Coordinates of C-alpha atoms in Angstrom, one line a residue:
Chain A
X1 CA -13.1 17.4 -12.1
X2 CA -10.9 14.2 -12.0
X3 CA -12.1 11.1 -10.2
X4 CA -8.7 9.1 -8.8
X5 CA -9.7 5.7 -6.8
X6 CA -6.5 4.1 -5.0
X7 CA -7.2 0.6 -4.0
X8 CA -4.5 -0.2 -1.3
X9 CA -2.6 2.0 1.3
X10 CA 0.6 0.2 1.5
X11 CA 3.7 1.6 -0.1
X12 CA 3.0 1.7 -3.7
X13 CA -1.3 3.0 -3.1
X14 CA 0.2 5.3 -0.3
X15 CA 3.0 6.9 -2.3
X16 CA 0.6 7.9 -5.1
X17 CA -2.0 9.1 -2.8
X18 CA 0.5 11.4 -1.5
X19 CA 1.9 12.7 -4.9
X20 CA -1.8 13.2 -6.4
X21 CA -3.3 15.4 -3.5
X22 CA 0.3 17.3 -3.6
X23 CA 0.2 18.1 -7.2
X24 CA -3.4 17.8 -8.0
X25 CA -5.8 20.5 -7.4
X26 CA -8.4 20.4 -4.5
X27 CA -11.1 20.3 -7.5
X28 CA -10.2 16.6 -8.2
X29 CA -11.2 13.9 -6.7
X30 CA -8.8 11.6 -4.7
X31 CA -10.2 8.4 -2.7
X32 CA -8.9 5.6 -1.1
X33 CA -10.0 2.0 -0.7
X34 CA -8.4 0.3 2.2
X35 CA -9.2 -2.4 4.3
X36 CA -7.2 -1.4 7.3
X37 CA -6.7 2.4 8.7
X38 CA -3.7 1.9 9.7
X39 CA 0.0 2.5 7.2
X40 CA 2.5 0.2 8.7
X41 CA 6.3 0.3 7.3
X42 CA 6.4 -3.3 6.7
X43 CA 10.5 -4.0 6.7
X44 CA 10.2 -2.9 10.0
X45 CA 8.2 -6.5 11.3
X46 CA 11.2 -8.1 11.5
X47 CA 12.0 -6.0 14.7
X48 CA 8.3 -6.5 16.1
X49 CA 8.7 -10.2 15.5
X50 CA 11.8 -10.0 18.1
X51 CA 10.5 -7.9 20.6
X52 CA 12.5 -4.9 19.7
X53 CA 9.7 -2.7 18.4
X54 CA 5.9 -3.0 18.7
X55 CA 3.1 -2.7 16.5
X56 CA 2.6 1.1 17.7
X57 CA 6.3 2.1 16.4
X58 CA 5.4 0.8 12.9
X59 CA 2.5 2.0 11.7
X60 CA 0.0 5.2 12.3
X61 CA -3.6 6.1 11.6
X62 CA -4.4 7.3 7.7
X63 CA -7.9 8.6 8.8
X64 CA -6.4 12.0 10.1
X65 CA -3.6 12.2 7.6
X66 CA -6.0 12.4 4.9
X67 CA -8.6 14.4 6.2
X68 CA -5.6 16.9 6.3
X69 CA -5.0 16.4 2.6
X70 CA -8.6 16.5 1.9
X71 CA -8.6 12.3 0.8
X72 CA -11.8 10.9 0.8
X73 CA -10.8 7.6 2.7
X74 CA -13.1 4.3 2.7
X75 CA -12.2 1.8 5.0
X76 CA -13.2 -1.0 2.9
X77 CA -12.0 -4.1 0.7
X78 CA -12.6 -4.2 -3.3
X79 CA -14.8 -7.0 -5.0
X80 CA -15.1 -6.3 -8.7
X81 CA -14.4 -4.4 -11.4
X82 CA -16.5 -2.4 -13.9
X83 CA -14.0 -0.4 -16.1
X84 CA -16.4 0.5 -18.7
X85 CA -19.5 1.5 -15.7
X86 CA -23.1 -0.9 -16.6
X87 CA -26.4 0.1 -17.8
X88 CA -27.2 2.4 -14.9
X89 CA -23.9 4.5 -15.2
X90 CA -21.2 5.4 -18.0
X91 CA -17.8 5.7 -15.7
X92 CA -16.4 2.8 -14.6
X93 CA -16.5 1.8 -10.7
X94 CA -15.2 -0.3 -7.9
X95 CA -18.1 -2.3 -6.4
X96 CA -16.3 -2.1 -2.4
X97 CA -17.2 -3.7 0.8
X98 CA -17.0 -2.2 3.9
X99 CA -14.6 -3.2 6.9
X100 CA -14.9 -0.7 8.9
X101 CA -16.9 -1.7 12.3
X102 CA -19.9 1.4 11.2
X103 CA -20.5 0.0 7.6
X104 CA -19.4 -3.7 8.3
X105 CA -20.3 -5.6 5.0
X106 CA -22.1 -2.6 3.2
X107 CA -21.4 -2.7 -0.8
X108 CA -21.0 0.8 -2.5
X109 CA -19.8 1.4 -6.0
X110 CA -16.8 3.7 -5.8
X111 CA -16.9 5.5 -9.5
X112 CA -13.7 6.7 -11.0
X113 CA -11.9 8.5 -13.9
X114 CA -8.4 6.4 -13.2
X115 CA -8.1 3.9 -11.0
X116 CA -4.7 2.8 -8.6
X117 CA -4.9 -1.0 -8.0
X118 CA -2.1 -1.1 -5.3
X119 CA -3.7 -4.0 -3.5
X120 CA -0.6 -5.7 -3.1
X121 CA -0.7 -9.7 -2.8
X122 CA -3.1 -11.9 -0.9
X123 CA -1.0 -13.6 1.3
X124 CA -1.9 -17.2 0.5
X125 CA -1.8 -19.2 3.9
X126 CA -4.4 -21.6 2.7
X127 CA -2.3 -22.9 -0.2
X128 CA 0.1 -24.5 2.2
X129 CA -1.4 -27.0 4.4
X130 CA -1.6 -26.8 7.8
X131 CA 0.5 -23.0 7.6
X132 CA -2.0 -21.1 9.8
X133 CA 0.1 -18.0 11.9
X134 CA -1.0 -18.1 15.4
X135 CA -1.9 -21.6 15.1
X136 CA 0.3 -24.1 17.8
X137 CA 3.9 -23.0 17.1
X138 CA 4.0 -21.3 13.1
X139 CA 4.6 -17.7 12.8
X140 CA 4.6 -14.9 10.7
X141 CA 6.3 -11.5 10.3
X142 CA 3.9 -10.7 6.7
X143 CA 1.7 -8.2 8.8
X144 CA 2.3 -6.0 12.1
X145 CA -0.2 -8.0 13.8
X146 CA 1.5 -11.1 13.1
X147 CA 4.9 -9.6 13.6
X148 CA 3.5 -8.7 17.9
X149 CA 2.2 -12.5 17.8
X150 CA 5.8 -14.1 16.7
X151 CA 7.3 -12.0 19.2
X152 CA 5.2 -13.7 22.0
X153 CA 5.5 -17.2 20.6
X154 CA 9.2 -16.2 20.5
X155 CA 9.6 -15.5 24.0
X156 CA 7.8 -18.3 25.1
X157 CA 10.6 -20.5 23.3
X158 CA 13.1 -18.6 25.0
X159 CA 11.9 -19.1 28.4
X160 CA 11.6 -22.7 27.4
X161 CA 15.5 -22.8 26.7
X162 CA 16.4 -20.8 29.9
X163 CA 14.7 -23.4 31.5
X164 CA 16.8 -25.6 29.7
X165 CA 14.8 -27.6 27.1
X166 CA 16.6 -27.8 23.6
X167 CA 14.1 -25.8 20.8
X168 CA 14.4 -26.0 17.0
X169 CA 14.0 -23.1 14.9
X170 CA 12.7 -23.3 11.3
X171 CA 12.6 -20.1 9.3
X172 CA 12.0 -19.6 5.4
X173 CA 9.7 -20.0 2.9
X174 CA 6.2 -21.8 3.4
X175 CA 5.5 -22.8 -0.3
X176 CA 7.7 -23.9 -3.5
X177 CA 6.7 -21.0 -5.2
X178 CA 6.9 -18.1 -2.5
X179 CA 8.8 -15.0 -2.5
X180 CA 10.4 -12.7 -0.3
X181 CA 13.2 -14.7 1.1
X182 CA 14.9 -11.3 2.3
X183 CA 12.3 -11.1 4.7
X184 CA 12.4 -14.4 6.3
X185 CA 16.7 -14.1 6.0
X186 CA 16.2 -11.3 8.1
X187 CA 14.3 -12.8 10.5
X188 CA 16.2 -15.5 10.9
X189 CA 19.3 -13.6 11.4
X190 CA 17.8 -11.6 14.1
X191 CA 16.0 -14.8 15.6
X192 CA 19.5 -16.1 15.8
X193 CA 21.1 -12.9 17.4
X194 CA 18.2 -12.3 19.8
X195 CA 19.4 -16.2 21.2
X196 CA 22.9 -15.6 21.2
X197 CA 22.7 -12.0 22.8
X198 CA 20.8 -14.2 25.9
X199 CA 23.6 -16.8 25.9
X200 CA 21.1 -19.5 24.9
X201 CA 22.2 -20.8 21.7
X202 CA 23.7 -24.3 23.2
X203 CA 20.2 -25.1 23.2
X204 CA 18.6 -23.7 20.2
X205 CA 19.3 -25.4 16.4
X206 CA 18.3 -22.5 13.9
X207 CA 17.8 -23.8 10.4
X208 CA 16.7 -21.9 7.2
X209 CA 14.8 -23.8 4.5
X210 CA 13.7 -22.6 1.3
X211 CA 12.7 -22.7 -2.3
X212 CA 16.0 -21.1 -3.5
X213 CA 18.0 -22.9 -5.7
X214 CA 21.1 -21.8 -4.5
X215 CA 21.2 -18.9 -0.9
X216 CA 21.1 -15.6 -1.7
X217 CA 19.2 -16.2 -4.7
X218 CA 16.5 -13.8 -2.9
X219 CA 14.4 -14.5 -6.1
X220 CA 16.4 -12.2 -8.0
X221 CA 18.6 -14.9 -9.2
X222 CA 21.0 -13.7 -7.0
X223 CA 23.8 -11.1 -7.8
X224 CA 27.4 -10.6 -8.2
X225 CA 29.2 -8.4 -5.8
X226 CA 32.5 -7.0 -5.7
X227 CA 34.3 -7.4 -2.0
X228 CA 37.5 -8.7 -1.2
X229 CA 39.5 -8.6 -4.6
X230 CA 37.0 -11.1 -5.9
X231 CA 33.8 -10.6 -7.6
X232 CA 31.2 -14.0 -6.1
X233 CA 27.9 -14.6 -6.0
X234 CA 25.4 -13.7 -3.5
X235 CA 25.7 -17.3 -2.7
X236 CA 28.8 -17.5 -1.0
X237 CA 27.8 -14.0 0.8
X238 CA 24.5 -15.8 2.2
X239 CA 25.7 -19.1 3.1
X240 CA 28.8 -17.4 4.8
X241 CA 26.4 -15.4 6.8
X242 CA 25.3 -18.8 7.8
X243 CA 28.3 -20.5 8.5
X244 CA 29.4 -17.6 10.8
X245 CA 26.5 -17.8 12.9
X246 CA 26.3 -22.1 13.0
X247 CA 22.5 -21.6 11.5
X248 CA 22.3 -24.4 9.2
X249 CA 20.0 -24.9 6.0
X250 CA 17.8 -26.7 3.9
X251 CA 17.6 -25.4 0.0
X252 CA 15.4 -26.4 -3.2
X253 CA 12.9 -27.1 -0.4
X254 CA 9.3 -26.8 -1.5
X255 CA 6.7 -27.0 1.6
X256 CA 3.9 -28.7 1.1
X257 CA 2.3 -29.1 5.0
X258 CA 3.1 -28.4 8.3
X259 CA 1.3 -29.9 11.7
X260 CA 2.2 -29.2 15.0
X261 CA 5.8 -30.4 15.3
X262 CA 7.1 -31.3 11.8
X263 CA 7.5 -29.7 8.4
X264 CA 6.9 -32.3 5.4
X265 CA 9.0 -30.6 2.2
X266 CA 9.7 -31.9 -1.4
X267 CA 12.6 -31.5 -3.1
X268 CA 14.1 -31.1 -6.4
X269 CA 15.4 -34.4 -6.4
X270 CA 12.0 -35.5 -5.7
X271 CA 12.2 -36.6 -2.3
X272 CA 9.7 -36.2 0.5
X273 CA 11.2 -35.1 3.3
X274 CA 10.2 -34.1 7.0
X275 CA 11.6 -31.3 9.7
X276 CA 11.0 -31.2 12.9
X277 CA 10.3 -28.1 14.5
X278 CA 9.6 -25.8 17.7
X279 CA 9.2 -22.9 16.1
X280 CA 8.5 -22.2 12.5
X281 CA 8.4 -18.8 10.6
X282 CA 7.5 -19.7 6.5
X283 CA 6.4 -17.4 4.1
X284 CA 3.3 -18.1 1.9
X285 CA 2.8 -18.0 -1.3
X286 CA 1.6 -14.8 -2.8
X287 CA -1.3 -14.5 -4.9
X288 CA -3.8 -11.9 -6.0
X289 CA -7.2 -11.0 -4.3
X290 CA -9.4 -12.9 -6.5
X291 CA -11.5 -9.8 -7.9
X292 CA -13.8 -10.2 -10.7
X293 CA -14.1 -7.8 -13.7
X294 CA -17.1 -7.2 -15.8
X295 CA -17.7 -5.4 -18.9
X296 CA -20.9 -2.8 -19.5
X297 CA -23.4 -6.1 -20.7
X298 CA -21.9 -7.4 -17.4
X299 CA -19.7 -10.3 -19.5
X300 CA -16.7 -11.8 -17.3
X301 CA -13.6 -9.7 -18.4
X302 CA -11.8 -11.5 -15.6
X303 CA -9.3 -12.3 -18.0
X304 CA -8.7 -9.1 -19.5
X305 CA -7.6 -7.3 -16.1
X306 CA -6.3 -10.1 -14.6
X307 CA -3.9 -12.7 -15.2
X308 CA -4.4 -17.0 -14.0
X309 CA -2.6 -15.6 -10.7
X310 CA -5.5 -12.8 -10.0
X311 CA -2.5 -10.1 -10.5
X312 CA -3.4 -7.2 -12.6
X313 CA -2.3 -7.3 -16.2
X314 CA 0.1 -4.5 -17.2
X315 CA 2.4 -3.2 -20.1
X316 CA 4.2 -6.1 -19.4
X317 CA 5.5 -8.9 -21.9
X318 CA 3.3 -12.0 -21.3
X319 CA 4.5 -14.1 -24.3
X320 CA 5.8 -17.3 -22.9
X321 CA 9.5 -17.6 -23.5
X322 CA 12.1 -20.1 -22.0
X323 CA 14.5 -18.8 -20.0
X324 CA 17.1 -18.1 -22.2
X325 CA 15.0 -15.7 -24.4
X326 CA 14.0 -13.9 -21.3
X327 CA 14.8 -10.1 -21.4
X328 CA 14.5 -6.6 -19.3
X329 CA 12.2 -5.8 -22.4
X330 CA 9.7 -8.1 -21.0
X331 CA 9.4 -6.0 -17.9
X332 CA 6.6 -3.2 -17.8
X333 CA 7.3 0.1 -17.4
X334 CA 4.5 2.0 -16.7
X335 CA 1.8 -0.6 -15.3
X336 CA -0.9 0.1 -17.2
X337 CA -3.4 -2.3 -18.0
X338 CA -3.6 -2.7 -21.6
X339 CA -7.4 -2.9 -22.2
X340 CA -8.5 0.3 -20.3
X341 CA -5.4 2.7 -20.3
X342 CA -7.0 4.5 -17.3
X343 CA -6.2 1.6 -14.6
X344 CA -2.6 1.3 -13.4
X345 CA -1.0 -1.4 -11.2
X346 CA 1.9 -0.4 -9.1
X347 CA 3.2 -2.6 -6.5
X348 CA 2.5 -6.1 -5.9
X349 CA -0.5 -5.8 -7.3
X350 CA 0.9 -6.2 -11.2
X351 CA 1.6 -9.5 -12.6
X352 CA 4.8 -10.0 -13.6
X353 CA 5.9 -11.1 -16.8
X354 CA 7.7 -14.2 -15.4
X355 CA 10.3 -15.0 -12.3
X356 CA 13.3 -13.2 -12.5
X357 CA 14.9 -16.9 -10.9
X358 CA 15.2 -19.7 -13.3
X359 CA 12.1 -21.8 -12.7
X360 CA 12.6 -25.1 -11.6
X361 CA 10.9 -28.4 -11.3
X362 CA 11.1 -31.5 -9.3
X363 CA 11.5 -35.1 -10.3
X364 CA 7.7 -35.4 -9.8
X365 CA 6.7 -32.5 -11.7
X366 CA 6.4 -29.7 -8.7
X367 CA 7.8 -26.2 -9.4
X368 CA 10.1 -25.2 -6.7
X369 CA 12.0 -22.2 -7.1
X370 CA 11.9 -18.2 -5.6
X371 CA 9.4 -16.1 -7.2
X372 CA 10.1 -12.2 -8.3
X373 CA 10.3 -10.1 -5.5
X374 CA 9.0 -6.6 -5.2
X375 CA 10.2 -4.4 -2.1
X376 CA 9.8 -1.2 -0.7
X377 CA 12.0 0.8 -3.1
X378 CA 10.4 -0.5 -6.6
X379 CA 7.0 -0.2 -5.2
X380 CA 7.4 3.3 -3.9
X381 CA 9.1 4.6 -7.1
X382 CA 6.2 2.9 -9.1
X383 CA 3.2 4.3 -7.0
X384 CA 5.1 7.8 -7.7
X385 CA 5.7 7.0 -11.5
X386 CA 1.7 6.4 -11.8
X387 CA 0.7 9.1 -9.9
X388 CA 2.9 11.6 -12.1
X389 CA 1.7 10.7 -15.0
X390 CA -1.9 10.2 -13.9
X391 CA -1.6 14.1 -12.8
X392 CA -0.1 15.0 -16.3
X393 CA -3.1 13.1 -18.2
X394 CA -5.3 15.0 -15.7
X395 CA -3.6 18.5 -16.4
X396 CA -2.7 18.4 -20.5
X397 CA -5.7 16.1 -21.4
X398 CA -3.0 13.8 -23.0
X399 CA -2.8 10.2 -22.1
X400 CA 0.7 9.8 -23.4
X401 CA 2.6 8.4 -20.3
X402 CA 5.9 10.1 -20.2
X403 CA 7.2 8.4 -16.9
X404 CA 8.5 5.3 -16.7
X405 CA 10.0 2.8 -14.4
X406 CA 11.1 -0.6 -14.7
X407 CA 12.7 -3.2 -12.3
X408 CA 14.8 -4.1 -15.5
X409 CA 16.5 -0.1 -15.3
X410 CA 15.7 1.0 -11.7
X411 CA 18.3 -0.8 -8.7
X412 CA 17.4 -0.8 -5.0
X413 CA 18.8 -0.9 -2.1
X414 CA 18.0 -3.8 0.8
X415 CA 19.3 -3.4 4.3
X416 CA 19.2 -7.1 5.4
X417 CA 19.3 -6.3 9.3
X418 CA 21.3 -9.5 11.3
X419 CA 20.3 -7.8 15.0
X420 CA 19.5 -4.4 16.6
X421 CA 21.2 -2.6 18.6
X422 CA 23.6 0.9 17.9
X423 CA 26.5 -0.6 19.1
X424 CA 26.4 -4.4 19.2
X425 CA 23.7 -4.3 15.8
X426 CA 24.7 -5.6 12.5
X427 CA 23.4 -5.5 9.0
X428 CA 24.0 -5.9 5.2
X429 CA 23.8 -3.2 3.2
X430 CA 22.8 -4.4 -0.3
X431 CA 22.2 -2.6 -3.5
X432 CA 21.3 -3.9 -6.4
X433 CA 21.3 -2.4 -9.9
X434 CA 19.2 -3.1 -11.9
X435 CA 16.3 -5.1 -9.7
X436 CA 16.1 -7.5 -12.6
X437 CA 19.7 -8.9 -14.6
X438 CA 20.1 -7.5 -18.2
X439 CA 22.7 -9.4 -19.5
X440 CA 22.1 -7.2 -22.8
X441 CA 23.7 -4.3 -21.2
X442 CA 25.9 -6.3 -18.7
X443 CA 27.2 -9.6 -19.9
X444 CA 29.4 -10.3 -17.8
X445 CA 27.7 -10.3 -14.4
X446 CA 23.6 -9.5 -15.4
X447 CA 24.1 -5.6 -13.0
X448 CA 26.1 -3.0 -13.0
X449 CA 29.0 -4.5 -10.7
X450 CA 30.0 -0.9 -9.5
X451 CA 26.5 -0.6 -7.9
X452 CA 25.8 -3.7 -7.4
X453 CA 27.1 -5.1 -3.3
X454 CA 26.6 -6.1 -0.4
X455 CA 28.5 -5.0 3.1
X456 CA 27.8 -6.3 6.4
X457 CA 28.5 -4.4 9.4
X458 CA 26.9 -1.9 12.3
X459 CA 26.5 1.1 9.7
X460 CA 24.0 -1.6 8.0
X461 CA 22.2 -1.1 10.9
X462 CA 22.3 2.5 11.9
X463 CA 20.9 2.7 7.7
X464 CA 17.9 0.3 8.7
X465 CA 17.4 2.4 11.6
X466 CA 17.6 5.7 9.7
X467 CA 15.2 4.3 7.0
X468 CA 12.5 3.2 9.8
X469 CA 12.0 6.9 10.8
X470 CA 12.9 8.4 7.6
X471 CA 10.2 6.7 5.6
X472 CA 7.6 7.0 8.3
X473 CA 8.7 11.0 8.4
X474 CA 7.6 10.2 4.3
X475 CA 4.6 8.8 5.1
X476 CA 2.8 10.7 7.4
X477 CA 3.4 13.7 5.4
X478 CA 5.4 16.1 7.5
X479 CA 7.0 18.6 6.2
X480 CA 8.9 18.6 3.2
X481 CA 7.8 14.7 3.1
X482 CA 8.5 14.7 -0.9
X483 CA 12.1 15.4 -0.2
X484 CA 12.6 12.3 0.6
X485 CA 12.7 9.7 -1.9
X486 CA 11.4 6.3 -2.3
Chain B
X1 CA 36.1 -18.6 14.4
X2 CA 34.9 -21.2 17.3
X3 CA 31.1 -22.0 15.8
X4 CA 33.6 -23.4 12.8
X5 CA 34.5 -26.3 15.1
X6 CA 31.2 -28.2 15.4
X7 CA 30.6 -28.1 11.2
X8 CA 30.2 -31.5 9.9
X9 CA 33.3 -31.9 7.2
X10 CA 31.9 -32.6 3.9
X11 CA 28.5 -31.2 4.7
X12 CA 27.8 -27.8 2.5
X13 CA 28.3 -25.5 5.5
X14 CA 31.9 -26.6 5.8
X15 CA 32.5 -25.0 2.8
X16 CA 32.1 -21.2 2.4
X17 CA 34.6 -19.2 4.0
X18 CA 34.2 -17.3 7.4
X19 CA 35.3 -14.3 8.6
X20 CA 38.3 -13.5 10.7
X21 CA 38.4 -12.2 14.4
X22 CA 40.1 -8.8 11.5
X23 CA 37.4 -8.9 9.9
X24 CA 34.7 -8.7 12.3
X25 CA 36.4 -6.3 14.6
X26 CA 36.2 -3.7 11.8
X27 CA 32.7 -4.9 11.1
X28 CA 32.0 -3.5 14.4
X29 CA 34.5 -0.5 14.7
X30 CA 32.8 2.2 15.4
X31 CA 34.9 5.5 13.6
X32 CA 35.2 3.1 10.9
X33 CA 31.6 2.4 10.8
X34 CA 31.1 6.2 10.7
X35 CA 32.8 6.2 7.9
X36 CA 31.2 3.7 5.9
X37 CA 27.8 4.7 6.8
X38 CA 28.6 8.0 5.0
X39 CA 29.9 5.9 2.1
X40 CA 26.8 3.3 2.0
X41 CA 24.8 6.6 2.1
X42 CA 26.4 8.0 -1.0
X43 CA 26.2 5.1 -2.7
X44 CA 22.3 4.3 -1.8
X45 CA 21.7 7.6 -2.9
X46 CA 23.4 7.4 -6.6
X47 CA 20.8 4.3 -7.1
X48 CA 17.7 6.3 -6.0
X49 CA 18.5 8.7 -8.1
X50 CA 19.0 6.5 -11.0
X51 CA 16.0 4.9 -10.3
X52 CA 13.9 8.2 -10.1
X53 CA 15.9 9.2 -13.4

């Protein structure tokens, strides 16, 4: 009998939970290690965050789900690591804490054979100053919880403006070094459309800001699309987006504090700057959880799982390289740690070789530039890629890993929704392919340009819409569930 | 496009282009939307299954 420990139930920790109870024989083992009980389709926030879904249309209870898959679920957070067990006991362990209001604060050690670490990133409010969601007028989409408290702070500025007071609106990225722009584009798109579609946007000044050197970098260093008779950058597609809707912007912007009214920025150029603001959305910096690892003589081994940014070590290229040398070789592939073969990393939760965006640096030394990215799609097809060849190790006895995945071959696909609605919504359809540029196999534009694009329009929408129910179809496991991809 | 009009010349949002009233009507035409939903399908699925490959 196998032992499988999944730490995380988001999309990479949930997608490989599914795929090991489905191919995996009741006699093995399958737990997972989750602080919340509750799944929640995260690209679907963006609607909370406006009012046009709630929390209960995005997410759905594990705790049945994987009693009916016979999952032994522990509704708990991880601490530490013991890969190689300690003196009491030979297999390694998760030391956990509970969250759950029954066991609140209880430690257990949570043995295993392999072990998932799909904890995704610690969303790093605290390394911004002042960025606290729910506090005076900053918001956040990052969880459903915070996506249902934007959408009250929201409304609360638009009753201010149909009263007629005037209301600035700051959305983009909370640190020099965060990630996720498409998020926060989205939001801002539909922040925008939500005011328009109420006649109120003589009073409202929308403004994007963010660490991106150039828009529509999306901390993929941007792509090339083919539209028009002309193959242009992402850029132009972004900032047109922009221009068509009056929403201004602020780039190379790295934030360093907010207070109650007024956003204080450096940029590359070295300046410090200041934004007022009614109503700010900003993405954090990512991070990992902080866990500790420890070795059988319980030595630190901190360093072994974990890189300086507390994300797991993988089969990744770590060698520090400018920017030029930089390939798709250094990408992993598998996410497998490389000093205990029998703990994987999908998701978030792996450390990435380096940015996929040129780094950058200000006049006084501060990086500022969009961090790699990791969306649903990647981390979906990774938590499957582990979990089939965790159930072939477990089945043939051989720990050769046959299935692979990298961001530097796999593309995805990005529906960048600009407003709901089935007749009146809009979106951008985007592809990319691959996630991460290989100028090896593509010189001329870093993807492949005849599946690389990016299309706005209402079927955009009707896609994101599809997706939402699609992929929560997926993930509560009805039936035929794995017929749907990642 | 009339949000064009209050763009500061010289600033950078004077300077990426903007889509026509043609444009955007097709953006929103319905049978023609139909049509490219089926297409953006297609093509979303060619990448998945690459990406699965």
């Amino acid at each position: 009998m196998a032992k499988v420990v999944v730490l995380g139930a988001g999309v990479a920790g949930h997608t490989a939970a599914s795929y090991l109870q489905k191919y995996l024989s009741k006699q093995h083992q399958i737990t997972v290690v989750s602080p919340t009980s509750t799944y929640q389709w995260i690209p679907s926030n963006i609607w909370v965050g406006v009012g046009r879904m709630t929390a209960e249309d995005i997410k759905f209870d594990l705790i049945p789900l994987y009693k009916k898959w016979g999952i032994e679920f522990l509704q708990a957070k991880a601490i530490s690591f013991y890969p190689e067990g300690d003196n009491d006991t030979n297999s390694g362990y998760v030391e956990v804490e509970y969250t759950s209001p029954q066991k609140f604060g209880l430690k257990q050690k949570v043995p295993f054979d392999f072990l998932i670490n799909a904890t995704g990133p610690k969303l790093n409010f605290g390394a911004t100053e002042g960025l606290i969601p729910g506090q005076g007028n900053i918001a956040s989409v990052c969880t459903f919880g915070h996506a249902t408290e934007a959408w009250k702070l929201f409304k609360e500025k638009l009753d201010k403006m149909k009263n007629g007071q005037k209301q600035t609106f700051v959305i983009g990225t909370g640190h020099p070094t965060a990630t996720c722009q498409g998020a926060a584009f989205e939001y801002i798109l539909n922040v925008d459309f939500e005011i328009k579609r109420r006649g109120l946007q003589d009073l409202a000044e929308v403004i994007w800001i963010t660490n991106e050197y150039e828009l529509g970098d999306f901390g993929m260093g941007g792509a090339f699309i083919k539209k028009g008779g002309f193959i242009s950058n992402t850029k132009l597609f972004a900032e047109s987006y922009f221009v068509e809707r009056n929403i201004k912007w602020i780039k190379r912007a790295g934030v360093k504090k907010i207070d109650a009214h007024k956003i204080f920025y450096e940029n590359l150029d070295g300046e410090y700057l200041e934004q007022n603001y009614d109503f700010a959305m900003l993405i954090p910096g990512f991070a990992g959880h902080g866990f500790k690892a420890f070795d059988k003589q319980n030595s630190d081994i901190t360093d072994c799982l974990f890189a300086p940014n507390g994300l797991m070590k993988v089969d990744a290229d770590y060698t520090p390289r400018p920017f030029e040398q930089w390939s798709v070789q250094d990408w992993p592939q598998t996410y497998q740690n490389p000093s205990y073969p029998n703990i994987f990393a999908p998701g978030i939760a792996f450390a990435p070789p380096h940015s996929i965006s040129k780094p950058m640096t200000s006049k006084n030394g501060t990086p500022i530039f969009a961090t790699a990215p990791r969306t649903g799609m990647p981390s979906g097809v990774m938590g499957k890629v582990t979990a089939e060849n965790i159930i072939a190790w477990i089945k043939t006895g051989d720990p050769e890993i046959k299935h692979r995945a990298s961001m530097g071959r796999m593309g995805a696909a990005c529906i960048v929704s600009a407003g709901y609605g089935m007749s009146k919504g809009t979106a951008a359809t985007m592809t990319v392919s691959p996630v991460v540029p290989d100028w090896d196999k593509f010189p001329e534009w870093g993807r492949d340009i005849k599946t690389t694009m990016g299309e706005p329009g209402l079927a955009g929408h009707w896609l994101k819409w599809l997706m939402h129910y699609m992929f929560l179809y997926k993930a509560k496991g009805k039936p035929f569930w794995w017929l749907i991809p990642e | 496009m009339e949000n064009r009009l209050v763009i500061d010349k010289y600033s950078e949002q004077y300077y990426p282009p903007t889509p026509t009233n043609f444009t955007l009507f097709w953006r929103k035409f319905i049978p023609f939307q139909i049509l490219r939903f089926i297409i953006l399908t297609l093509k979303i699925i060619k990448i998945v299954v690459k990406g699965h490959s």
